[in-house]
Amino acid sequence: MRGIKREIKKKTVKRKFRGFISFEGIEGSGKSTQAKLLAQYLRRNGYSVLTTEEPGGTEIGHKIRTILLDTAHKHMSPLTELLLYNASRAQHIKEVIEPALAKGIIVITDRFFDSTVAYQGYGRGINPALIKAIDRVSTHHLKPDITFLLDLNVEEGLKRNRGARKKDRFEAEDIEFHKKVRRGYMKIAREEPDRVRVINAYGSRQTVHERIKEEIKKIWPSGI
C-alpha cells in the first residue's frame, strides 16, 4: 500500500490529480449507488474518501435541493433553476469540496457541473455561453479530475426509477427532455475524453462496479 501511495503522489504532481471524482448520468443510471461502491473500495485500500452530492452537500445546499426537486415548483423558470444549482455548488465548493481536497482527501460527488450543462443547457436550452459565464463565478474553473458517466437508454433509466418509486420535478419531464439530456452528456464525453469515462450502466451493480474499477486501474496503473 505504501508503494501505491508513493506512486499516486508522483502522478498527482505530474497530472495535477487532486482526487476529485464525479459521477454523472441520466435518471436511473445508478450513479448514486456506484459512487458509494467506489468510495467503499477506495477506503478498503487505505484512502480517505468523502462522498457528497449535488444539489446538496451542505445545509444550505440541501434546502436549495428541496426547492429544486419539489414537484410543486413545476413552473420554475430555467434561469431560476440554473442560478439555484450554481448557488448550491458555490457553497458546496467553499464549505466541503475545497477543504477536503486541501487535506488530501479524495472527494466523490454525485453530480457536478456536467449535470448543469446536460440538464439546463441541452435539456432546457439555456445558452451555453451563459452557463459557462455563471460557472466561472461559482466554481472558479474547478473541475473533477475524473468523471464517470454511467450510460443507458432513457426508457430503461426511467423504468428503474419507477420501480424504486422515485419521483421529483425532473422525473415528471417528458421523455424527449431526458433524451436531450443524454445526448448532451454524450457530447460532453466526446469533447473531454481524458476526463469523462463513459461506463456501460447495464448489468448488476457489481458488474458496473467492476467496469469502474478497471477505469480506476488505468489511472493508477499499479493497481489499488
PDB file of C-alpha atoms in Angstrom, residues 10-114:
ATOM      1  CA  LYS A  10       4.166  11.220  -8.015  1.00  0.00           C
ATOM      2  CA  LYS A  11       1.308  11.070 -10.501  1.00  0.00           C
ATOM      3  CA  THR A  12      -0.543  13.786  -8.618  1.00  0.00           C
ATOM      4  CA  VAL A  13       2.334  16.175  -9.212  1.00  0.00           C
ATOM      5  CA  LYS A  14       2.694  15.200 -12.845  1.00  0.00           C
ATOM      6  CA  ARG A  15      -1.002  15.200 -13.749  1.00  0.00           C
ATOM      7  CA  LYS A  16      -2.200  17.609 -11.051  1.00  0.00           C
ATOM      8  CA  PHE A  17      -4.593  14.943  -9.848  1.00  0.00           C
ATOM      9  CA  ARG A  18      -6.247  16.266  -6.695  1.00  0.00           C
ATOM     10  CA  GLY A  19      -8.533  13.323  -6.075  1.00  0.00           C
ATOM     11  CA  PHE A  20     -11.789  14.938  -7.212  1.00  0.00           C
ATOM     12  CA  ILE A  21     -14.140  12.391  -8.799  1.00  0.00           C
ATOM     13  CA  SER A  22     -17.686  12.927 -10.060  1.00  0.00           C
ATOM     14  CA  PHE A  23     -20.448  10.585 -11.170  1.00  0.00           C
ATOM     15  CA  GLU A  24     -22.894  11.664 -13.846  1.00  0.00           C
ATOM     16  CA  GLY A  25     -25.772  10.168 -15.782  1.00  0.00           C
ATOM     17  CA  ILE A  26     -29.424  10.383 -16.665  1.00  0.00           C
ATOM     18  CA  GLU A  27     -32.183   9.490 -14.214  1.00  0.00           C
ATOM     19  CA  GLY A  28     -31.972   5.859 -13.101  1.00  0.00           C
ATOM     20  CA  SER A  29     -28.417   5.282 -14.329  1.00  0.00           C
ATOM     21  CA  GLY A  30     -27.244   4.093 -10.909  1.00  0.00           C
ATOM     22  CA  LYS A  31     -24.650   6.785 -10.315  1.00  0.00           C
ATOM     23  CA  SER A  32     -25.503   7.245  -6.621  1.00  0.00           C
ATOM     24  CA  THR A  33     -25.033   3.533  -5.951  1.00  0.00           C
ATOM     25  CA  GLN A  34     -21.794   3.384  -7.910  1.00  0.00           C
ATOM     26  CA  ALA A  35     -20.385   6.457  -6.160  1.00  0.00           C
ATOM     27  CA  LYS A  36     -20.905   4.705  -2.819  1.00  0.00           C
ATOM     28  CA  LEU A  37     -19.367   1.442  -4.066  1.00  0.00           C
ATOM     29  CA  LEU A  38     -16.269   3.229  -5.359  1.00  0.00           C
ATOM     30  CA  ALA A  39     -15.879   5.069  -2.058  1.00  0.00           C
ATOM     31  CA  GLN A  40     -16.061   1.770  -0.149  1.00  0.00           C
ATOM     32  CA  TYR A  41     -13.500   0.223  -2.499  1.00  0.00           C
ATOM     33  CA  LEU A  42     -11.034   3.079  -2.066  1.00  0.00           C
ATOM     34  CA  ARG A  43     -11.472   3.115   1.714  1.00  0.00           C
ATOM     35  CA  ARG A  44     -10.732  -0.611   1.875  1.00  0.00           C
ATOM     36  CA  ASN A  45      -7.470   0.168   0.132  1.00  0.00           C
ATOM     37  CA  GLY A  46      -6.397   2.782   2.643  1.00  0.00           C
ATOM     38  CA  TYR A  47      -7.637   6.043   1.170  1.00  0.00           C
ATOM     39  CA  SER A  48      -9.542   8.789   2.966  1.00  0.00           C
ATOM     40  CA  VAL A  49     -12.711   9.428   0.968  1.00  0.00           C
ATOM     41  CA  LEU A  50     -15.540  11.922   1.293  1.00  0.00           C
ATOM     42  CA  THR A  51     -18.816  11.289  -0.544  1.00  0.00           C
ATOM     43  CA  THR A  52     -21.197  14.124  -1.288  1.00  0.00           C
ATOM     44  CA  GLU A  53     -23.922  15.134  -3.738  1.00  0.00           C
ATOM     45  CA  GLU A  54     -25.408  17.948  -5.786  1.00  0.00           C
ATOM     46  CA  PRO A  55     -27.573  19.788  -5.297  1.00  0.00           C
ATOM     47  CA  GLY A  56     -26.845  19.453  -1.605  1.00  0.00           C
ATOM     48  CA  GLY A  57     -23.712  18.622   0.310  1.00  0.00           C
ATOM     49  CA  THR A  58     -24.273  21.424   2.811  1.00  0.00           C
ATOM     50  CA  GLU A  59     -27.152  22.622   4.978  1.00  0.00           C
ATOM     51  CA  ILE A  60     -27.812  25.462   2.557  1.00  0.00           C
ATOM     52  CA  GLY A  61     -27.431  23.135  -0.416  1.00  0.00           C
ATOM     53  CA  HIS A  62     -29.980  20.659   0.933  1.00  0.00           C
ATOM     54  CA  LYS A  63     -32.527  23.440   1.365  1.00  0.00           C
ATOM     55  CA  ILE A  64     -31.930  24.506  -2.227  1.00  0.00           C
ATOM     56  CA  ARG A  65     -32.242  20.847  -3.296  1.00  0.00           C
ATOM     57  CA  THR A  66     -35.695  20.661  -1.716  1.00  0.00           C
ATOM     58  CA  ILE A  67     -36.800  23.710  -3.694  1.00  0.00           C
ATOM     59  CA  LEU A  68     -35.326  22.434  -6.964  1.00  0.00           C
ATOM     60  CA  LEU A  69     -36.793  18.925  -6.835  1.00  0.00           C
ATOM     61  CA  ASP A  70     -40.215  19.736  -5.390  1.00  0.00           C
ATOM     62  CA  THR A  71     -42.883  18.749  -7.925  1.00  0.00           C
ATOM     63  CA  ALA A  72     -44.978  21.699  -6.722  1.00  0.00           C
ATOM     64  CA  HIS A  73     -42.453  24.024  -8.418  1.00  0.00           C
ATOM     65  CA  LYS A  74     -43.192  22.859 -11.962  1.00  0.00           C
ATOM     66  CA  HIS A  75     -43.384  26.469 -13.211  1.00  0.00           C
ATOM     67  CA  MET A  76     -39.840  27.372 -12.101  1.00  0.00           C
ATOM     68  CA  SER A  77     -38.085  29.238 -14.890  1.00  0.00           C
ATOM     69  CA  PRO A  78     -34.955  27.661 -16.445  1.00  0.00           C
ATOM     70  CA  LEU A  79     -32.896  30.690 -15.393  1.00  0.00           C
ATOM     71  CA  THR A  80     -34.035  30.396 -11.774  1.00  0.00           C
ATOM     72  CA  GLU A  81     -33.145  26.706 -11.901  1.00  0.00           C
ATOM     73  CA  LEU A  82     -29.686  27.473 -13.292  1.00  0.00           C
ATOM     74  CA  LEU A  83     -28.948  30.096 -10.643  1.00  0.00           C
ATOM     75  CA  LEU A  84     -30.127  27.875  -7.783  1.00  0.00           C
ATOM     76  CA  TYR A  85     -27.909  24.997  -8.899  1.00  0.00           C
ATOM     77  CA  ASN A  86     -24.913  27.295  -9.070  1.00  0.00           C
ATOM     78  CA  ALA A  87     -25.708  28.844  -5.681  1.00  0.00           C
ATOM     79  CA  SER A  88     -25.731  25.375  -4.150  1.00  0.00           C
ATOM     80  CA  ARG A  89     -22.476  24.495  -5.946  1.00  0.00           C
ATOM     81  CA  ALA A  90     -20.661  27.635  -4.801  1.00  0.00           C
ATOM     82  CA  GLN A  91     -21.485  26.818  -1.180  1.00  0.00           C
ATOM     83  CA  HIS A  92     -20.608  23.165  -1.719  1.00  0.00           C
ATOM     84  CA  ILE A  93     -17.151  24.008  -3.064  1.00  0.00           C
ATOM     85  CA  LYS A  94     -16.360  26.541  -0.345  1.00  0.00           C
ATOM     86  CA  GLU A  95     -17.675  24.531   2.594  1.00  0.00           C
ATOM     87  CA  VAL A  96     -16.987  20.918   1.612  1.00  0.00           C
ATOM     88  CA  ILE A  97     -15.024  20.164  -1.550  1.00  0.00           C
ATOM     89  CA  GLU A  98     -12.058  22.529  -1.390  1.00  0.00           C
ATOM     90  CA  PRO A  99     -11.364  21.977   2.340  1.00  0.00           C
ATOM     91  CA  ALA A 100     -11.371  18.193   1.828  1.00  0.00           C
ATOM     92  CA  LEU A 101      -9.113  18.312  -1.226  1.00  0.00           C
ATOM     93  CA  ALA A 102      -6.713  20.591   0.648  1.00  0.00           C
ATOM     94  CA  LYS A 103      -6.375  17.863   3.301  1.00  0.00           C
ATOM     95  CA  GLY A 104      -5.583  15.208   0.706  1.00  0.00           C
ATOM     96  CA  ILE A 105      -8.991  13.553   0.976  1.00  0.00           C
ATOM     97  CA  ILE A 106     -10.484  12.022  -2.171  1.00  0.00           C
ATOM     98  CA  VAL A 107     -13.852  13.662  -2.907  1.00  0.00           C
ATOM     99  CA  ILE A 108     -16.521  11.701  -4.771  1.00  0.00           C
ATOM    100  CA  THR A 109     -19.571  13.733  -5.736  1.00  0.00           C
ATOM    101  CA  ASP A 110     -22.868  12.507  -7.128  1.00  0.00           C
ATOM    102  CA  ARG A 111     -23.239  15.152  -9.886  1.00  0.00           C
ATOM    103  CA  PHE A 112     -21.306  18.349 -10.521  1.00  0.00           C
ATOM    104  CA  PHE A 113     -21.059  20.933 -13.319  1.00  0.00           C
ATOM    105  CA  ASP A 114     -21.680  18.438 -16.155  1.00  0.00           C
TER     106      ASP A 114
END
